[in-house]
Every structure is written in structure tokens, then in C-alpha cells.
CSV table of C-alpha atoms and ligand atoms in Angstrom, one decimal:
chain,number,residue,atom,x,y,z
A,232,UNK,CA,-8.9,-10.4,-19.6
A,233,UNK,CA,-6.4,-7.3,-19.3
A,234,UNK,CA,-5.6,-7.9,-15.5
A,235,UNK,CA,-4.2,-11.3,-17.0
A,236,UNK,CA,-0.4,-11.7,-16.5
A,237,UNK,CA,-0.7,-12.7,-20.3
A,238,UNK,CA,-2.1,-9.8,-21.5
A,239,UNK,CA,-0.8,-8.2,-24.5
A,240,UNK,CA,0.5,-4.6,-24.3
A,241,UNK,CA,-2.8,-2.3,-25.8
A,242,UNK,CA,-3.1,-0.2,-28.9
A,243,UNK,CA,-3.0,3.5,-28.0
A,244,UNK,CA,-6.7,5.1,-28.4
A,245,UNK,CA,-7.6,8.2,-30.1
A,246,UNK,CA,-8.5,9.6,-26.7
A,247,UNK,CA,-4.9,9.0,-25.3
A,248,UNK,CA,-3.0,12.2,-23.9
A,249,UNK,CA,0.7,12.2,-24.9
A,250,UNK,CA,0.6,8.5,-24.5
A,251,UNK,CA,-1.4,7.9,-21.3
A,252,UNK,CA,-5.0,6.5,-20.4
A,253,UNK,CA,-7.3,5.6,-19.0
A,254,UNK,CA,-8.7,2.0,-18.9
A,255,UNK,CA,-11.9,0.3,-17.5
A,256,UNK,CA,-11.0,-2.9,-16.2
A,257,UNK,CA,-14.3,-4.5,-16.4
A,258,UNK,CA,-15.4,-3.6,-19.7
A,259,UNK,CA,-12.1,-2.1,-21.3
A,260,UNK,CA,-14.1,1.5,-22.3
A,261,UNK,CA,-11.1,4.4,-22.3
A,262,UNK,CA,-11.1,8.0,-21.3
A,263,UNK,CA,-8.7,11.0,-21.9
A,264,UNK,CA,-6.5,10.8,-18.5
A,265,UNK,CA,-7.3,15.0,-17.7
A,266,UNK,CA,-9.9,15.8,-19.7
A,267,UNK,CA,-12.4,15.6,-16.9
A,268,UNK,CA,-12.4,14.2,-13.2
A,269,UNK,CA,-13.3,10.4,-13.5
A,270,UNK,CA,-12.3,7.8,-10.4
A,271,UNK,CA,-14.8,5.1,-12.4
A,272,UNK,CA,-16.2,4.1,-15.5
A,273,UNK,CA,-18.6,5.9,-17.3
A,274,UNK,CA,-20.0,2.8,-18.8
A,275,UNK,CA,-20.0,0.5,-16.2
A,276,UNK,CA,-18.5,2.0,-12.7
A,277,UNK,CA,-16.0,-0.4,-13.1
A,278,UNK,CA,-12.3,-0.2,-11.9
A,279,UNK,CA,-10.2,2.3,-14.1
A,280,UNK,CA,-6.5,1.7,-14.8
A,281,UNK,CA,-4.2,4.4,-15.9
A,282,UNK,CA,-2.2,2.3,-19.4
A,283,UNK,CA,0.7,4.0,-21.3
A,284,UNK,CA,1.5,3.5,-25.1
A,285,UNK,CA,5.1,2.7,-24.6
A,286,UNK,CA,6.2,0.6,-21.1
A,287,UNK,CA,9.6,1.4,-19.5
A,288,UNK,CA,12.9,-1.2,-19.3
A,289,UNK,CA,14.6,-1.2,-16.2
A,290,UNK,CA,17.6,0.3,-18.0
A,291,UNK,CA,15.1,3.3,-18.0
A,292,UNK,CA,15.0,4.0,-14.5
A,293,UNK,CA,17.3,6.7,-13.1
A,294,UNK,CA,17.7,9.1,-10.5
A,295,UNK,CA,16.4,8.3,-7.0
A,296,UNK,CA,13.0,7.6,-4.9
A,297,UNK,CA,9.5,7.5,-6.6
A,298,UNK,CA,10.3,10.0,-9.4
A,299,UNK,CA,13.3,7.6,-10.7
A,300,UNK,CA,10.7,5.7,-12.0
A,301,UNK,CA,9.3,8.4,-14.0
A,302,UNK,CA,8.9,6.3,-17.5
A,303,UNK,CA,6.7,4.2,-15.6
A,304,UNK,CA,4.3,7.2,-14.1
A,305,UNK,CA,1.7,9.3,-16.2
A,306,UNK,CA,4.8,12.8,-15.8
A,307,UNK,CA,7.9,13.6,-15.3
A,308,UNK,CA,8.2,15.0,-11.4
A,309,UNK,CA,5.8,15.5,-9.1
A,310,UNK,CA,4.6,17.5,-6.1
A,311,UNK,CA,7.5,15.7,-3.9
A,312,UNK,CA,8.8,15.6,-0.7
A,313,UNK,CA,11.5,13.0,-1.4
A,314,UNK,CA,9.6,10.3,-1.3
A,315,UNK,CA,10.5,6.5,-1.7
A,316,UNK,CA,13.9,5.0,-2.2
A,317,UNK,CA,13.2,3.2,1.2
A,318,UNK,CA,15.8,0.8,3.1
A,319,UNK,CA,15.6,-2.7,2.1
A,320,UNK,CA,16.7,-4.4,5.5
A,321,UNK,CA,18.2,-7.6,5.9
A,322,UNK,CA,16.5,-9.1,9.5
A,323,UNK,CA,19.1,-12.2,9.9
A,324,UNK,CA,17.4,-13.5,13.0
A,325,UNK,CA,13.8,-13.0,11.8
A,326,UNK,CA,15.2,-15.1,8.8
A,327,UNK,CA,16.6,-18.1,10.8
A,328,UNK,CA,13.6,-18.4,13.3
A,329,UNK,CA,10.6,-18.1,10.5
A,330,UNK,CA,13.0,-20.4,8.1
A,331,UNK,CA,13.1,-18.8,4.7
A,332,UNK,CA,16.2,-18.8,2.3
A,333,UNK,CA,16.2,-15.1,2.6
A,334,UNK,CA,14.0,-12.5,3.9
A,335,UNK,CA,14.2,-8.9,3.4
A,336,UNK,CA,11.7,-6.2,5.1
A,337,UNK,CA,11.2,-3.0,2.8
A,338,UNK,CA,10.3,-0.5,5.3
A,339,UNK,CA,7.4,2.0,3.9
A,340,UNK,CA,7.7,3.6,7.6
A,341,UNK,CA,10.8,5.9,6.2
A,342,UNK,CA,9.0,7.5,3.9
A,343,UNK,CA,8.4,11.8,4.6
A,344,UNK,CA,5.3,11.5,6.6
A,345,UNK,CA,6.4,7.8,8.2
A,346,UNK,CA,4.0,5.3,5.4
A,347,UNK,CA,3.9,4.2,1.7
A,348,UNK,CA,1.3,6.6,1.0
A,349,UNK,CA,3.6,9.4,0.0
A,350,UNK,CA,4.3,7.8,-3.1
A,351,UNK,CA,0.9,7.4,-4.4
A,352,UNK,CA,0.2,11.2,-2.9
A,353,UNK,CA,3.5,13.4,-5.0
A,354,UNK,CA,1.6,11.1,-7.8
A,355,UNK,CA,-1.7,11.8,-7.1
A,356,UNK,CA,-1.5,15.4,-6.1
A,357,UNK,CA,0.2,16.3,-9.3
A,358,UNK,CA,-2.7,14.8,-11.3
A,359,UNK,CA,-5.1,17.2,-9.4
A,360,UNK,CA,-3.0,20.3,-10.5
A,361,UNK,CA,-3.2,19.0,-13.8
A,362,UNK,CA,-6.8,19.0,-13.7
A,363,UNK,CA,-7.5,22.2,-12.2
A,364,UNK,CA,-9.4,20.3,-8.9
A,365,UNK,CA,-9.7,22.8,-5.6
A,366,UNK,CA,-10.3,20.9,-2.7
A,367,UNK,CA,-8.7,17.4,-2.4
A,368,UNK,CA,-10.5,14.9,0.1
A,369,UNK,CA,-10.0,11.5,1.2
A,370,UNK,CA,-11.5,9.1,3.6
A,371,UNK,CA,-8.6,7.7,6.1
A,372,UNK,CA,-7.7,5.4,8.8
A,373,UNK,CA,-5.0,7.8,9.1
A,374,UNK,CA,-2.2,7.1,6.9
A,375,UNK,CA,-3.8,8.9,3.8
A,376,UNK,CA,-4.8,11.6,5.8
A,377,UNK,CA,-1.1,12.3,7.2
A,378,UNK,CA,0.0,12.4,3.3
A,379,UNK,CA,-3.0,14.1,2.0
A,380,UNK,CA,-2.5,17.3,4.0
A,381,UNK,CA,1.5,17.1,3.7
A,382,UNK,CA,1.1,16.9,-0.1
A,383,UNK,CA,-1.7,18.8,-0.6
A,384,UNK,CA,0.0,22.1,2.0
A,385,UNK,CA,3.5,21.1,-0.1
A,386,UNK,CA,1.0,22.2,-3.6
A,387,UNK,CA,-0.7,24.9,-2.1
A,388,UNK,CA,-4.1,23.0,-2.1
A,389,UNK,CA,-6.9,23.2,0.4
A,390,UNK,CA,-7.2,19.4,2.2
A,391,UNK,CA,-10.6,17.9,4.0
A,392,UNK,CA,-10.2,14.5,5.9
A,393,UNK,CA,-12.8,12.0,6.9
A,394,UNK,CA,-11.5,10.0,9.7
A,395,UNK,CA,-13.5,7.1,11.8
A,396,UNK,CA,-14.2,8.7,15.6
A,397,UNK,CA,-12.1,7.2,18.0
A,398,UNK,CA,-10.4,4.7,15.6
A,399,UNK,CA,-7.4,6.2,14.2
A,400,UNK,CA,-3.3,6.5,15.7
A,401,UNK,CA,-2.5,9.8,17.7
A,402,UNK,CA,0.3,10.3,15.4
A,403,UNK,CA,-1.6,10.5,12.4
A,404,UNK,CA,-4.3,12.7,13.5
A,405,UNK,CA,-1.7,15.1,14.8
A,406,UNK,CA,0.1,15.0,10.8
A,407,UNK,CA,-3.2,15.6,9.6
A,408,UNK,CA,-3.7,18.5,11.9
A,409,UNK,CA,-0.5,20.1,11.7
A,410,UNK,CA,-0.4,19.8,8.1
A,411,UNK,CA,-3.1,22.4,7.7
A,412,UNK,CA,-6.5,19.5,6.7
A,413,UNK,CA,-9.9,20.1,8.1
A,414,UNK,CA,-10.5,17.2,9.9
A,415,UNK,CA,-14.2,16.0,10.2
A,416,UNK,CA,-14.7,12.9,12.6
A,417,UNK,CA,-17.3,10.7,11.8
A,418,UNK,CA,-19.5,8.8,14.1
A,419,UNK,CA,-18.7,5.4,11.6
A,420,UNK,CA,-16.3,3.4,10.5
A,421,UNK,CA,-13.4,3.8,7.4
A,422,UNK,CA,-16.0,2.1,5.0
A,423,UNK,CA,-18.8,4.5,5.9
A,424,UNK,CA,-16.5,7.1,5.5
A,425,UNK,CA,-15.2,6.3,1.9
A,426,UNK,CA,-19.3,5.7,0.8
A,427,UNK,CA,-19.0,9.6,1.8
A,428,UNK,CA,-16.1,11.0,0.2
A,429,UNK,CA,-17.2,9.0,-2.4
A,430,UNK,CA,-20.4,11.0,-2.8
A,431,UNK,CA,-18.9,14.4,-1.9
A,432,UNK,CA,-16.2,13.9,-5.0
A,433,UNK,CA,-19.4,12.7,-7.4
A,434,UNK,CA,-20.7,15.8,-6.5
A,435,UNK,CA,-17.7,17.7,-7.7
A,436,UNK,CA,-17.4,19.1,-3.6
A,437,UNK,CA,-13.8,17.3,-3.4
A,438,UNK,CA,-10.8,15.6,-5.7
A,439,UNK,CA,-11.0,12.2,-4.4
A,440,UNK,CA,-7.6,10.6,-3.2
A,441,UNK,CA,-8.2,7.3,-2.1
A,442,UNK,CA,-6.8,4.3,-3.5
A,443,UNK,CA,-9.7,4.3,-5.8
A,444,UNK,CA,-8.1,6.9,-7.4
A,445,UNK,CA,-6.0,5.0,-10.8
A,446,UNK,CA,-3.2,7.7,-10.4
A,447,UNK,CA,-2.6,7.1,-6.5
A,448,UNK,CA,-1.6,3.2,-7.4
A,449,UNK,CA,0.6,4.0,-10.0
A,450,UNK,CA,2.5,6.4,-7.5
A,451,UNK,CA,2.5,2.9,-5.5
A,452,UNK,CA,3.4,0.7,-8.1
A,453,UNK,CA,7.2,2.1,-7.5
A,454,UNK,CA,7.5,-0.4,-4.2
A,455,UNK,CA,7.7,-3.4,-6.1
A,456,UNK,CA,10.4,-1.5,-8.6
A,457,UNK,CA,12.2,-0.9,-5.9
A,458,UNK,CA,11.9,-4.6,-4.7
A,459,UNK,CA,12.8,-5.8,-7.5
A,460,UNK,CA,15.6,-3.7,-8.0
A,461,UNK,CA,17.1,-4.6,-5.0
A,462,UNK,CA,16.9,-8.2,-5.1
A,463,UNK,CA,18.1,-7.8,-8.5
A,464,UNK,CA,21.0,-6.5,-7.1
A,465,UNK,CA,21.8,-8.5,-3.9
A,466,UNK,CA,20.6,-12.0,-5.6
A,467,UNK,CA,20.4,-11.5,-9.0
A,468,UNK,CA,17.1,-12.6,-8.8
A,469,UNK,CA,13.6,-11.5,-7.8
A,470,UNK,CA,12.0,-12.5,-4.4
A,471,UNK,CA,9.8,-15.5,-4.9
A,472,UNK,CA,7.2,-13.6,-2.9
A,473,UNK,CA,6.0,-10.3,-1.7
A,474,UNK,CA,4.1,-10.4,1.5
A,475,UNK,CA,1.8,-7.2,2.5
A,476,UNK,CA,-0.8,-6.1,4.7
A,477,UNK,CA,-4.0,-5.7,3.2
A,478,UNK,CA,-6.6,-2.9,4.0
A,479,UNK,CA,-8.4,-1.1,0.5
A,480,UNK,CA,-5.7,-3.8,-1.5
A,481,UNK,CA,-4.3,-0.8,-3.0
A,482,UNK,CA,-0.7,-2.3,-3.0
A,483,UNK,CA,-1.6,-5.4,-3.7
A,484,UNK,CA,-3.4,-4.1,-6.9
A,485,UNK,CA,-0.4,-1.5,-7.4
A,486,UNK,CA,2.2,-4.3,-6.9
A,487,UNK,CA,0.7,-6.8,-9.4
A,488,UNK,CA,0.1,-3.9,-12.1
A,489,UNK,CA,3.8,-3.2,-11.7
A,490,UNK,CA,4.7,-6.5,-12.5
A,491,UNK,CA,2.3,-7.0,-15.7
A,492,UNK,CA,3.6,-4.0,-17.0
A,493,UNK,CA,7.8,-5.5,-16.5
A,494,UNK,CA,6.2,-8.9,-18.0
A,495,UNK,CA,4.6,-6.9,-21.2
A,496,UNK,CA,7.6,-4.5,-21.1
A,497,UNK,CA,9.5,-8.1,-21.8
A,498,UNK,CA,11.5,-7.6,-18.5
A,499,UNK,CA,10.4,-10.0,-16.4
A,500,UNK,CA,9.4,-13.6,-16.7
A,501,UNK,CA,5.7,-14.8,-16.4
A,502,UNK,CA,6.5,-17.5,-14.3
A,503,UNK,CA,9.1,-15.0,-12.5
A,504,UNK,CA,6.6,-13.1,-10.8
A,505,UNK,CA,6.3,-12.9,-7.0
A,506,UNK,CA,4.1,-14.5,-5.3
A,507,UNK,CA,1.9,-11.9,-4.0
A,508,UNK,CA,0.8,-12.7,-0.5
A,509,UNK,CA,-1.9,-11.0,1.4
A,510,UNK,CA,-2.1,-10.2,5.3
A,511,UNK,CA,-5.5,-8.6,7.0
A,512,UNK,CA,-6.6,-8.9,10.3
A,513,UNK,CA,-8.9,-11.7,11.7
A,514,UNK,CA,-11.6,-9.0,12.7
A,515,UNK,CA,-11.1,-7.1,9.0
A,516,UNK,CA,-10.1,-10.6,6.8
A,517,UNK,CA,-12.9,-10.0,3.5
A,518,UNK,CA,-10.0,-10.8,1.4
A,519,UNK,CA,-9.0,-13.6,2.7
A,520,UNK,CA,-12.6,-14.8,3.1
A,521,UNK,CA,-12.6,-14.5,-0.7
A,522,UNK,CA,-9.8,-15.8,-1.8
A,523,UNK,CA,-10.1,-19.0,0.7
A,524,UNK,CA,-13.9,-19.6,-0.9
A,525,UNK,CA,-12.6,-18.9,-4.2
A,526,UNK,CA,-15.4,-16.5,-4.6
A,527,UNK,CA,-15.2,-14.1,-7.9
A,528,UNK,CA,-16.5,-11.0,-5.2
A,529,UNK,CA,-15.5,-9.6,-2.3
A,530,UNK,CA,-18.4,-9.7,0.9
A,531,UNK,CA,-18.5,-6.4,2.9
A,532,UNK,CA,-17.8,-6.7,6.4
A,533,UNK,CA,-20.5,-4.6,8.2
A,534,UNK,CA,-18.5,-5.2,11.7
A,535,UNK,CA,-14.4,-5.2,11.7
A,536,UNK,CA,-12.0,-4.7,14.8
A,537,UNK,CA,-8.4,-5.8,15.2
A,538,UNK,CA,-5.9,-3.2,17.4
A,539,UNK,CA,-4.0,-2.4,13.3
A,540,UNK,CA,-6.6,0.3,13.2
A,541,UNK,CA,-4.9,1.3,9.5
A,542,UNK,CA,-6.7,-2.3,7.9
A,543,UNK,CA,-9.6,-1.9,10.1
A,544,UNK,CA,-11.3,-2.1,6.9
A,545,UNK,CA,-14.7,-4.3,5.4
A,546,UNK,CA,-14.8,-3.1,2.4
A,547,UNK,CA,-11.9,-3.5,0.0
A,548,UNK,CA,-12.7,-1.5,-2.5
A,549,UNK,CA,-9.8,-2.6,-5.0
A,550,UNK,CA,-10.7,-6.0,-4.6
A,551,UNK,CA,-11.5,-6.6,-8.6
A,552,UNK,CA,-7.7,-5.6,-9.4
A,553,UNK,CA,-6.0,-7.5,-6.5
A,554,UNK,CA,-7.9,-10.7,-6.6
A,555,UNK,CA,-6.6,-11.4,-10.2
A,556,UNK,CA,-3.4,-10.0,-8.8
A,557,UNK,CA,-3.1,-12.7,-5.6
A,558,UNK,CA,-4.3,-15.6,-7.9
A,559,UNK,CA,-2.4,-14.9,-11.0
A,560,UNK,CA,1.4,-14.7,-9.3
A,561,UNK,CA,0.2,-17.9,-8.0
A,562,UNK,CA,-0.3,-16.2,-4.1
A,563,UNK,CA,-2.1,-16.3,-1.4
A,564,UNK,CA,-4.5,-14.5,1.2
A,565,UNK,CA,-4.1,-15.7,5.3
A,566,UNK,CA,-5.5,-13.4,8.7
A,567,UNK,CA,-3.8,-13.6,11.7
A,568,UNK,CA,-4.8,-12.3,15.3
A,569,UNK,CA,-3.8,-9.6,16.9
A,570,UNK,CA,-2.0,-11.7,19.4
A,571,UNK,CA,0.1,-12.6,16.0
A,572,UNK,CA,0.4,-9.1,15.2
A,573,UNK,CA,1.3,-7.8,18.5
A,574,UNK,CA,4.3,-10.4,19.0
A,575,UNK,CA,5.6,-9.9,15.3
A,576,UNK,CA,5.7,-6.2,16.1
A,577,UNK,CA,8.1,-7.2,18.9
A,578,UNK,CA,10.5,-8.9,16.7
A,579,UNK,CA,10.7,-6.5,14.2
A,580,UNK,CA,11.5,-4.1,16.9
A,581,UNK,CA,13.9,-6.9,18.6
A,582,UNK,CA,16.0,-6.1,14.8
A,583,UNK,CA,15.9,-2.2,15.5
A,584,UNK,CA,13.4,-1.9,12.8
A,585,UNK,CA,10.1,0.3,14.6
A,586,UNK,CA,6.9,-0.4,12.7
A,587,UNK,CA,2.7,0.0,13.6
A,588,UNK,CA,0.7,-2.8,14.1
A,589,UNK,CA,-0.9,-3.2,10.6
A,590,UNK,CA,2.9,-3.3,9.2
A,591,UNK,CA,3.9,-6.1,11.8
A,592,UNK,CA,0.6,-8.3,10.0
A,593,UNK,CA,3.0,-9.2,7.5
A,594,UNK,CA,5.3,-10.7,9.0
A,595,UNK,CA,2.9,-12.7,11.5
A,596,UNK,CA,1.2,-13.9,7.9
A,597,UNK,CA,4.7,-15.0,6.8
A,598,UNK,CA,5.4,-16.6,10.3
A,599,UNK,CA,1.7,-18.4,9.8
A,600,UNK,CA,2.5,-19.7,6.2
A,601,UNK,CA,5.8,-20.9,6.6
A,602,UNK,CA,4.4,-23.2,9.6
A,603,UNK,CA,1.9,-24.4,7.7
A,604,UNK,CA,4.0,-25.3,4.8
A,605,UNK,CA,2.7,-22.7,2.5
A,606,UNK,CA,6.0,-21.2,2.4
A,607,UNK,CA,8.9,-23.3,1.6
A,608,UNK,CA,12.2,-23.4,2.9
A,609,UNK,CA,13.7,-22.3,-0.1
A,610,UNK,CA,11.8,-19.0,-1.0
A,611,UNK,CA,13.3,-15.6,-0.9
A,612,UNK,CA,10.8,-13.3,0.7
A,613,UNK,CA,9.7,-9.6,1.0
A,614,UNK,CA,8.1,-8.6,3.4
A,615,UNK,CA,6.5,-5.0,3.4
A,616,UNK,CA,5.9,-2.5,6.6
A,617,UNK,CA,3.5,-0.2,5.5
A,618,UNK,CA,4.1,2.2,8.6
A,619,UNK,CA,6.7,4.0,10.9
A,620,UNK,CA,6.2,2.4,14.7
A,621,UNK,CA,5.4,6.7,15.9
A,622,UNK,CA,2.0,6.7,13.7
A,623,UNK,CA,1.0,4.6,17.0
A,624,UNK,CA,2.4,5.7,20.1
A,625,UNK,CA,0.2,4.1,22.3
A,626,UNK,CA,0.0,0.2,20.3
A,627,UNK,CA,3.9,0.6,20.9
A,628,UNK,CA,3.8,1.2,24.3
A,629,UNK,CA,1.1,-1.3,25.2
A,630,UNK,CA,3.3,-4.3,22.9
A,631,UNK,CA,6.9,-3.1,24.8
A,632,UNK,CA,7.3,-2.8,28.8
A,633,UNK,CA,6.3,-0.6,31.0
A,634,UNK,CA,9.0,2.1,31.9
A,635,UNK,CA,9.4,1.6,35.8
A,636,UNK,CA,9.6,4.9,38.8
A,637,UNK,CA,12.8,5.4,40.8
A,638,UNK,CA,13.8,8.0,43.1
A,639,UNK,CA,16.2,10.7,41.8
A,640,UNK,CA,19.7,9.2,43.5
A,641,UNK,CA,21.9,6.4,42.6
A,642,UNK,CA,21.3,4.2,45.3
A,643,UNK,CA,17.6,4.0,44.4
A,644,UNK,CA,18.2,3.3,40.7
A,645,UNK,CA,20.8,0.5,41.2
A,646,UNK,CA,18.3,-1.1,43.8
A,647,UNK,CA,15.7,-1.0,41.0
A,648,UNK,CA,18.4,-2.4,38.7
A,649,UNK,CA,19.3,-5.8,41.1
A,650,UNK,CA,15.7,-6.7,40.9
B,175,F0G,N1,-0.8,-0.6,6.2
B,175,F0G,C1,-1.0,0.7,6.6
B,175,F0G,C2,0.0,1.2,7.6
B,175,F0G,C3,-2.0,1.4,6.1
B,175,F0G,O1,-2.2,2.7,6.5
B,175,F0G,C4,-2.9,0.9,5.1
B,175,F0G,C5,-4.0,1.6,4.6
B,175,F0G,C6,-2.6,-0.5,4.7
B,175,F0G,C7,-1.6,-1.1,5.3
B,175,F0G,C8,-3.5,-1.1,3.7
B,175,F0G,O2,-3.1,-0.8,2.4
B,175,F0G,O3,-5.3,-0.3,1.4
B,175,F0G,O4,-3.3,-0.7,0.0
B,175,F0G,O5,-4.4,-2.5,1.2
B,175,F0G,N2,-4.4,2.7,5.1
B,175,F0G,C9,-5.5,3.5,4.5
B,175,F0G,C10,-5.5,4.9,5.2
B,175,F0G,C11,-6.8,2.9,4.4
B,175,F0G,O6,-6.5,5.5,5.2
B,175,F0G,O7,-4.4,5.3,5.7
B,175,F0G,P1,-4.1,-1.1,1.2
């Protein structure tokens, strides 16, 4: 099975480009990477992977943010704003009161446009130069859309966003906006929205940049480099687990192919491997509906809600790369309420660290497994924040207190303040 943490590095096919392919996961057909505009298999419509005939050693790595990792990644540089190399903060008291041997938070938030999906965009955005593509397009609970139309105006390249009506952060519509996309709103939700981008790039209208795309995850795949890296450095050993929110499983997929490639590349241990740890929403939770039934396929949710509008999501459509990817480090999948969200939001903020809802899920699914007895005492954990805490204005306002009138003297503001 080549998603298996065992599986052995493949021979380079005839149809490889200067090293690079592309991969079906289900039934292991390959295609020239830029040949044509593929997002599926020809065969089979199966998952594609992007596979390289030699695989990078961490000695290999230099320079700084995504683009250090270049070895790793289908070129050399990118259509980049300076994307990645993103703090790795210790959270001391978050640490003692969820009771972990360590815990780090890598925050995606300080990335250009304020998420992680920079680093799969100055990826995938370079492909579509490479192969010629005029409009680029994605469906978006908001994130991808803020990144699309950054990267896309940073490589002179028309942008079209589909975005759920009503559903999606002020801050990310006004990124998208200012960023030069055409926005269309739909009366639906994310999932409807991908079934259309999805149509509109199979009719050659758009270069799809979901996560669906192979290139986008290898952009991605750089988080749990830079994880790694930094434990590597601070405990000379990676973190027994990697907990993340889960929408389209695009980082969880991304993370875990990162890590087979270090195990193939002989880097990294097979039993080394973090445990990767899934967070979604109770209203949004097929994942973890899957994973707790132990079911081979992922059930679309028709119906999701949960106030982390970027995993408002039924539909994971990367669910046949990050199932293998949860199961095979040995991980897990858990939902938590909004409540749980809401609160760990706080205390992340109580740390100085400012994230948006869906970011705070992972540390609420942390807080949940470590009471249960999931997580031991004794792990080292990440913990990702997909999202800067200004995507959603108005989440962070309703989650912190409400700022309180006084008159304009001093007399009026320290009678407010003795209260
Ligand atoms: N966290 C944030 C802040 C996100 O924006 C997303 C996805 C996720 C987590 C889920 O990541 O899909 O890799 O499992 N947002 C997409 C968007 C869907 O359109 O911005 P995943």
C-alpha cells in the first residue's frame, strides 16, 4: 500500500519530469507532473500524490520559511511572500494545567495573509505558471480564498472565489476582496461549493487550488519540517504527537506524507513518528465519525454547524490520504463543542498568543484526550493554530468581554474602575 509508513521509496517512471510525479494513490497509475492539468486520476479518480526520485536529508534544508525546504518540493522558489518559518511557542501554563511533558503551539496565524495556507499557495501558484493555467479558482471557507487572491495578484494571475453566503470571517472576505479575487457567494455550504469548483476546473474554466490539488500539500508538508526541526533542536527529539484541526484533512494528509518521506529518506524512525491527532467540530466531526467506527470511508455530512466556520466542513475530501495517515502514526480523531473551543481560544489568548476558533479546536481536543487518558503524562505535544485571531473579528469579540462606556473625565473613568 504506498500511503504505508513501510513503503519503499518508488522507481522513477518514464513519464517523470526532472525527477518529479505524479502518483495515484488508489491504483498507483503515474502522470507527467505539467504535462497537462490533472487534480485526479485518469484511471480511477483516485487521490494523486506528487513522488520525487531522490528524497531530501535534513542536512539538505537551508535557507529560511517554506522555500528552505526546497529539496523536498517539486522547484526551487516560488511565487512567495515570505511565507512559513512560523514561531514555535512555548505556552508554560497551558502545559501545567492540560498536564503534558511539554507542549509547544506552532502558530500558522503568522503567516503573510494570517493562516497556513500560504505555504501550500507560493507552492501551488508556481505550478500554475508552470503550466500555463489563466484563471485560478478555489472553493473557500475563507482561509484559501485570503491566499488565493494574495498569491495569485503577487503572480499577476486573475483569481475567482467561491465562498458559503453568510458563513465565512469578515476578515477573510475583506483579504479576498482587497486582494483583487471575484468573489461569488453561494447560497450553499463549503462542500457545495467545492462539487462546483470542482466542475468549473473539469471544464478547463479555472486552475483548481484546493487542497485536492497534490502540489498545494506538498507546499504544506513544510509544517511538520519545521516541527520537527524545532523539537529537534530544543529536545533532541521529535514530539510524540502533532495535534490539528481538521476541515478538507489537508494537513493531516500533508503532515503524514512529510513524515513517510523522512522515514524512506532514512531520517526518521518508523516508530518515531508523531502521533497524528485530529480535531473537527462536533457539528462538522465526519472524520472522527470514521475513524471511531473504524470505517475504510468517510460519510458526507449533508448538515454541519459549529461557530469555527473555517472546518464547517462535511465532506473531507482528503480523507483516503489522512485516514492511513491518523491510523498509521498510531493517532487519533476526537470532536469537541464549541463551548470547548470557545474557552480554549481564551487560554491561548490568556498566553498572548491570538488565534480563530477552528485553530483553538486543537487545543480543546488535546484538553479532551489528556482527560480521558488518551494522552499520557509523558508525551511531548504540538499543537497547530491554523489561523491569526483578526481572520474573526467578531468570534473574538463574542469569546473576550465586552469593552464598557465612560464619560470623557477622570472622575468618571476611576468610578468605572472601583466597580
Ligand atoms: N483551520 C483553519 C483556520 C482553516 O482555514 C482550515 C481550512 C482548517 C483548519 C482545516 O484544514 O482542510 O487541511 O483539514 N480551511 C479551508 C478554507 C477549507 O477554505 O480556508 P484542512
Amino acid at each position: 500500500m504506498s500511503l504505508s509508513l513501510s513503503a519503499e521509496q518508488p522507481d522513477e517512471p518514464a513519464d517523470a519530469d526532472d525527477g518529479v510525479w505524479l502518483e495515484c494513490i488508489e491504483c498507483g497509475d503515474t502522470f507527467a507532473p505539467f504535462d497537462d492539468v490533472r487534480y485526479t486520476c485518469d484511471e480511477c479518480d483516485g487521490l494523486l500524490e506528487v513522488r520525487y526520485a531522490e528524497l531530501p536529508t535534513f542536512d539538505d534544508f537551508d535557507g529560511h520559511g517554506v522555500w528552505r525546504y526546497a529539496d523536498a518540493l517539486p522547484f526551487a522558489e516560488g511565487v512567495s511572500i515570505q511565507e512559513g518559518a512560523t514561531p514555535l511557542y512555548e505556552v508554560p501554563r497551558l502545559e501545567d494545567e492540560i498536564g503534558v511533558e511539554a507542549l509547544r503551539i506552532k502558530h500558522e496565524g503568522m503567516n503573510p495573509t494570517g493562516s497556513f495556507k500560504d505555504r501550500g499557495m507560493t507552492v501551488g501558484v508556481r505550478v500554475a505558471k508552470e503550466l500555463g493555467v489563466g484563471r485560478l479558482a478555489c472553493a473557500s471557507t475563507g482561509n484559501t480564498s485570503a491566499a488565493l487572491a494574495a498569491y495569485g495578484s503577487r503572480g499577476g494571475m486573475e483569481t475567482l472565489v467561491l465562498l458559503p453566503a453568510g458563513k465565512v470571517a469578515a476578515g477573510k472576505i475583506a483579504q479576498a476582496s482587497l486582494h483583487g479575487a471575484r468573489i461569488l457567494e453561494v447560497d450553499g455550504n463549503f462542500d457545495a461549493c467545492l462539487d462546483i469548483v470542482q466542475e468549473l476546473a473539469n471544464q478547463g474554466e479555472a486552475y483548481l487550488l484546493n487542497s485536492l490539488n497534490p502540489f498545494r500539500l506538498e507546499g504544506q508538508k513544510t509544517i511538520g519540517l519545521e516541527i520537527l526541526e524545532g523539537f529537534l533542536a530544543d529536545y533532541d527529539a521529535v514530539p510524540d504527537r502533532i495535534v490539528l484541526p481538521v476541515g478538507n484533512a489537508g494537513n493531516t494528509s500533508a503532515l503524514y506524507k512529510a513524515f513517510r518521506e523522512l522515514v524512506q529518506a532514512g531520517e526518521l524512525d518508523e516508530d518515531d513518528v508523531p502521533k497524528l491527532t485530529g480535531v473537527q467540530a462536533e457539528g462538522a466531526a465526519p472524520m472522527v465519525e470514521a475513524i471511531e467506527n473504524d470505517a475504510d470511508e468517510v460519510r458526507r455530512w449533508d448538515d454541519v454547524e459549529t461557530r469555527a466556520t473555517a472546518i464547517r466542513i462535511g465532506n473531507p475530501v482528503n480523507a483516503p490520504k489522512a485516514l492511513p495517515g491518523i491510523r498509521e502514526t498510531g493517532g487519533t480523531a476526537v470532536a469537541v463543542s464549541d463551548e470547548e473551543i470557545t474557552e480554549a481560544q481564551r487560554d491561548i489568548a490568556g498566553e498572548g498568543i491570538g488565534v480563530e476558533p477552528a485553530s483553538a479546536a486543537s487545543i480543546a481536543g488535546l484538553r479532551k484526550l489528556r482527560a480521558e487518558g488518551v494522552v499520557d503524562d509523558d508525551e511531548r505535544v504540538a499543537c497547530l493554530t491554523t489561523g491569526h485571531l483578526l481572520k474573526d473579528p467578531d468570534a473574538a469579540a463574542a469569546a473576550g468581554s465586552e469593552p464598557e462606556p465612560v464619560p470623557a473625565d477622570t472622575d468618571g473613568v476611576l468610578e468605572q474602575l472601583s466597580e
